[in-house]
mmCIF file of C-alpha atoms in Angstrom:
data_model
loop_
_atom_site.group_PDB
_atom_site.id
_atom_site.type_symbol
_atom_site.label_atom_id
_atom_site.label_comp_id
_atom_site.label_asym_id
_atom_site.label_seq_id
_atom_site.Cartn_x
_atom_site.Cartn_y
_atom_site.Cartn_z
ATOM 1 C CA MET K 1 143.735 118.994 133.085
ATOM 2 C CA PRO K 2 145.617 118.966 136.402
ATOM 3 C CA LYS K 3 149.380 118.721 136.539
ATOM 4 C CA ARG K 4 150.618 115.175 136.799
ATOM 5 C CA TYR K 5 152.330 114.115 139.996
ATOM 6 C CA TYR K 6 154.247 110.872 140.276
ATOM 7 C CA LEU K 7 155.184 108.973 143.410
ATOM 8 C CA GLY K 8 158.002 106.440 143.649
ATOM 9 C CA THR K 9 158.571 104.456 146.831
ATOM 10 C CA ASP K 10 161.181 101.926 147.801
ATOM 11 C CA ILE K 11 162.961 100.698 150.900
ATOM 12 C CA SER K 12 166.254 101.470 149.135
ATOM 13 C CA HIS K 13 167.673 104.972 148.717
ATOM 14 C CA ASP K 14 169.832 103.539 145.920
ATOM 15 C CA HIS K 15 166.855 102.291 143.892
ATOM 16 C CA LEU K 16 165.145 105.672 144.166
ATOM 17 C CA ALA K 17 168.365 107.426 143.157
ATOM 18 C CA VAL K 18 168.497 105.297 139.995
ATOM 19 C CA ALA K 19 164.856 106.151 139.204
ATOM 20 C CA THR K 20 165.449 109.847 139.853
ATOM 21 C CA ASN K 21 168.526 109.809 137.620
ATOM 22 C CA GLU K 22 166.604 108.094 134.819
ATOM 23 C CA ILE K 23 163.839 110.693 135.045
ATOM 24 C CA ALA K 24 166.372 113.542 134.977
ATOM 25 C CA GLN K 25 168.029 112.074 131.893
ATOM 26 C CA CYS K 26 164.674 112.040 130.104
ATOM 27 C CA ASN K 27 163.596 115.548 131.132
ATOM 28 C CA LYS K 28 164.890 117.488 134.154
ATOM 29 C CA ALA K 29 161.624 119.461 134.349
ATOM 30 C CA TRP K 30 159.827 116.214 135.237
ATOM 31 C CA LEU K 31 161.658 116.193 138.566
ATOM 32 C CA ASP K 32 159.295 118.985 139.683
ATOM 33 C CA TYR K 33 156.492 116.397 139.605
ATOM 34 C CA TRP K 34 158.437 113.429 141.015
ATOM 35 C CA SER K 35 158.187 112.502 144.690
ATOM 36 C CA PRO K 36 160.569 109.736 145.811
ATOM 37 C CA ALA K 37 159.723 108.288 149.226
ATOM 38 C CA VAL K 38 161.881 105.867 151.188
ATOM 39 C CA GLY K 39 160.046 103.519 153.490
ATOM 40 C CA LYS K 40 158.170 100.264 153.885
ATOM 41 C CA PHE K 41 154.751 100.333 152.292
ATOM 42 C CA PRO K 42 152.000 100.852 153.324
ATOM 43 C CA PHE K 43 152.566 104.246 154.873
ATOM 44 C CA LYS K 44 150.490 107.412 154.984
ATOM 45 C CA LEU K 45 150.356 109.480 151.802
ATOM 46 C CA GLU K 46 148.862 112.892 151.179
ATOM 47 C CA THR K 47 145.196 112.639 150.143
ATOM 48 C CA ASN K 48 144.238 113.467 146.521
ATOM 49 C CA ARG K 49 147.843 114.341 145.601
ATOM 50 C CA TYR K 50 148.884 111.984 142.798
ATOM 51 C CA THR K 51 147.668 111.381 139.269
ATOM 52 C CA HIS K 52 149.698 108.159 138.973
ATOM 53 C CA ILE K 53 151.071 105.659 141.469
ATOM 54 C CA GLY K 54 153.157 102.664 140.469
ATOM 55 C CA ALA K 55 153.552 99.721 142.833
ATOM 56 C CA PHE K 56 156.077 97.515 141.084
ATOM 57 C CA HIS K 57 157.289 94.427 142.947
ATOM 58 C CA VAL K 58 155.690 95.627 146.188
ATOM 59 C CA PHE K 59 152.498 93.729 146.925
ATOM 60 C CA HIS K 60 154.023 90.251 146.907
ATOM 61 C CA PHE K 61 156.187 91.348 149.862
ATOM 62 C CA LEU K 62 153.204 92.440 151.963
ATOM 63 C CA LYS K 63 151.648 90.351 154.680
ATOM 64 C CA PRO K 64 148.055 89.381 153.860
ATOM 65 C CA GLU K 65 146.726 91.823 156.449
ATOM 66 C CA GLU K 66 148.671 94.693 154.771
ATOM 67 C CA VAL K 67 147.178 94.312 151.276
ATOM 68 C CA ILE K 68 143.775 95.949 151.823
ATOM 69 C CA PRO K 69 145.184 98.823 153.925
ATOM 70 C CA GLY K 70 147.818 99.335 151.213
ATOM 71 C CA LEU K 71 145.188 99.560 148.490
ATOM 72 C CA MET K 72 143.190 101.975 150.638
ATOM 73 C CA VAL K 73 146.264 104.216 151.035
ATOM 74 C CA ILE K 74 146.733 104.254 147.269
ATOM 75 C CA GLU K 75 143.058 104.962 146.622
ATOM 76 C CA SER K 76 142.995 107.931 148.983
ATOM 77 C CA ALA K 77 146.287 109.332 147.604
ATOM 78 C CA LEU K 78 145.068 109.371 144.004
ATOM 79 C CA MET K 79 143.371 112.413 142.521
ATOM 80 C CA PRO K 80 139.929 111.703 141.037
ATOM 81 C CA GLY K 81 140.535 109.814 137.804
ATOM 82 C CA GLY K 82 144.078 108.900 138.900
ATOM 83 C CA LYS K 83 145.654 105.631 137.875
ATOM 84 C CA VAL K 84 147.533 102.952 139.771
ATOM 85 C CA TYR K 85 149.867 100.437 138.165
ATOM 86 C CA ILE K 86 150.591 97.273 140.131
ATOM 87 C CA LEU K 87 153.089 94.624 139.052
ATOM 88 C CA THR K 88 153.930 91.599 141.159
ATOM 89 C CA ALA K 89 156.410 88.822 140.602
ATOM 90 C CA ASN K 90 154.809 85.579 139.517
ATOM 91 C CA PRO K 91 155.876 82.564 137.456
ATOM 92 C CA GLN K 92 154.765 84.324 134.240
ATOM 93 C CA THR K 93 157.053 87.341 134.692
ATOM 94 C CA MET K 94 160.745 87.427 133.843
ATOM 95 C CA ALA K 95 161.410 88.979 137.273
ATOM 96 C CA TYR K 96 160.240 85.832 139.030
ATOM 97 C CA GLY K 97 163.021 83.845 140.679
#
């Protein structure tokens, strides 16, 4: 089984710092597999690099013409068999409004 590599992206350095701190508190060794990236999605990612990508509260901020290119970026960045987790705000989530 390949090593697991995790990608976290956000437009906020502060949000990524919180995520990085939480990961370090769980297990500092996990930081070797954690790649925080600051920027507005979608942006270019290394091909076949990640076993998991989480897009939490991202897609509902995209313009309609950015959704398909964003999904294509994620697809190409995942290793074969990789998983993507997408969560968007909607009226049935507590994060909505």
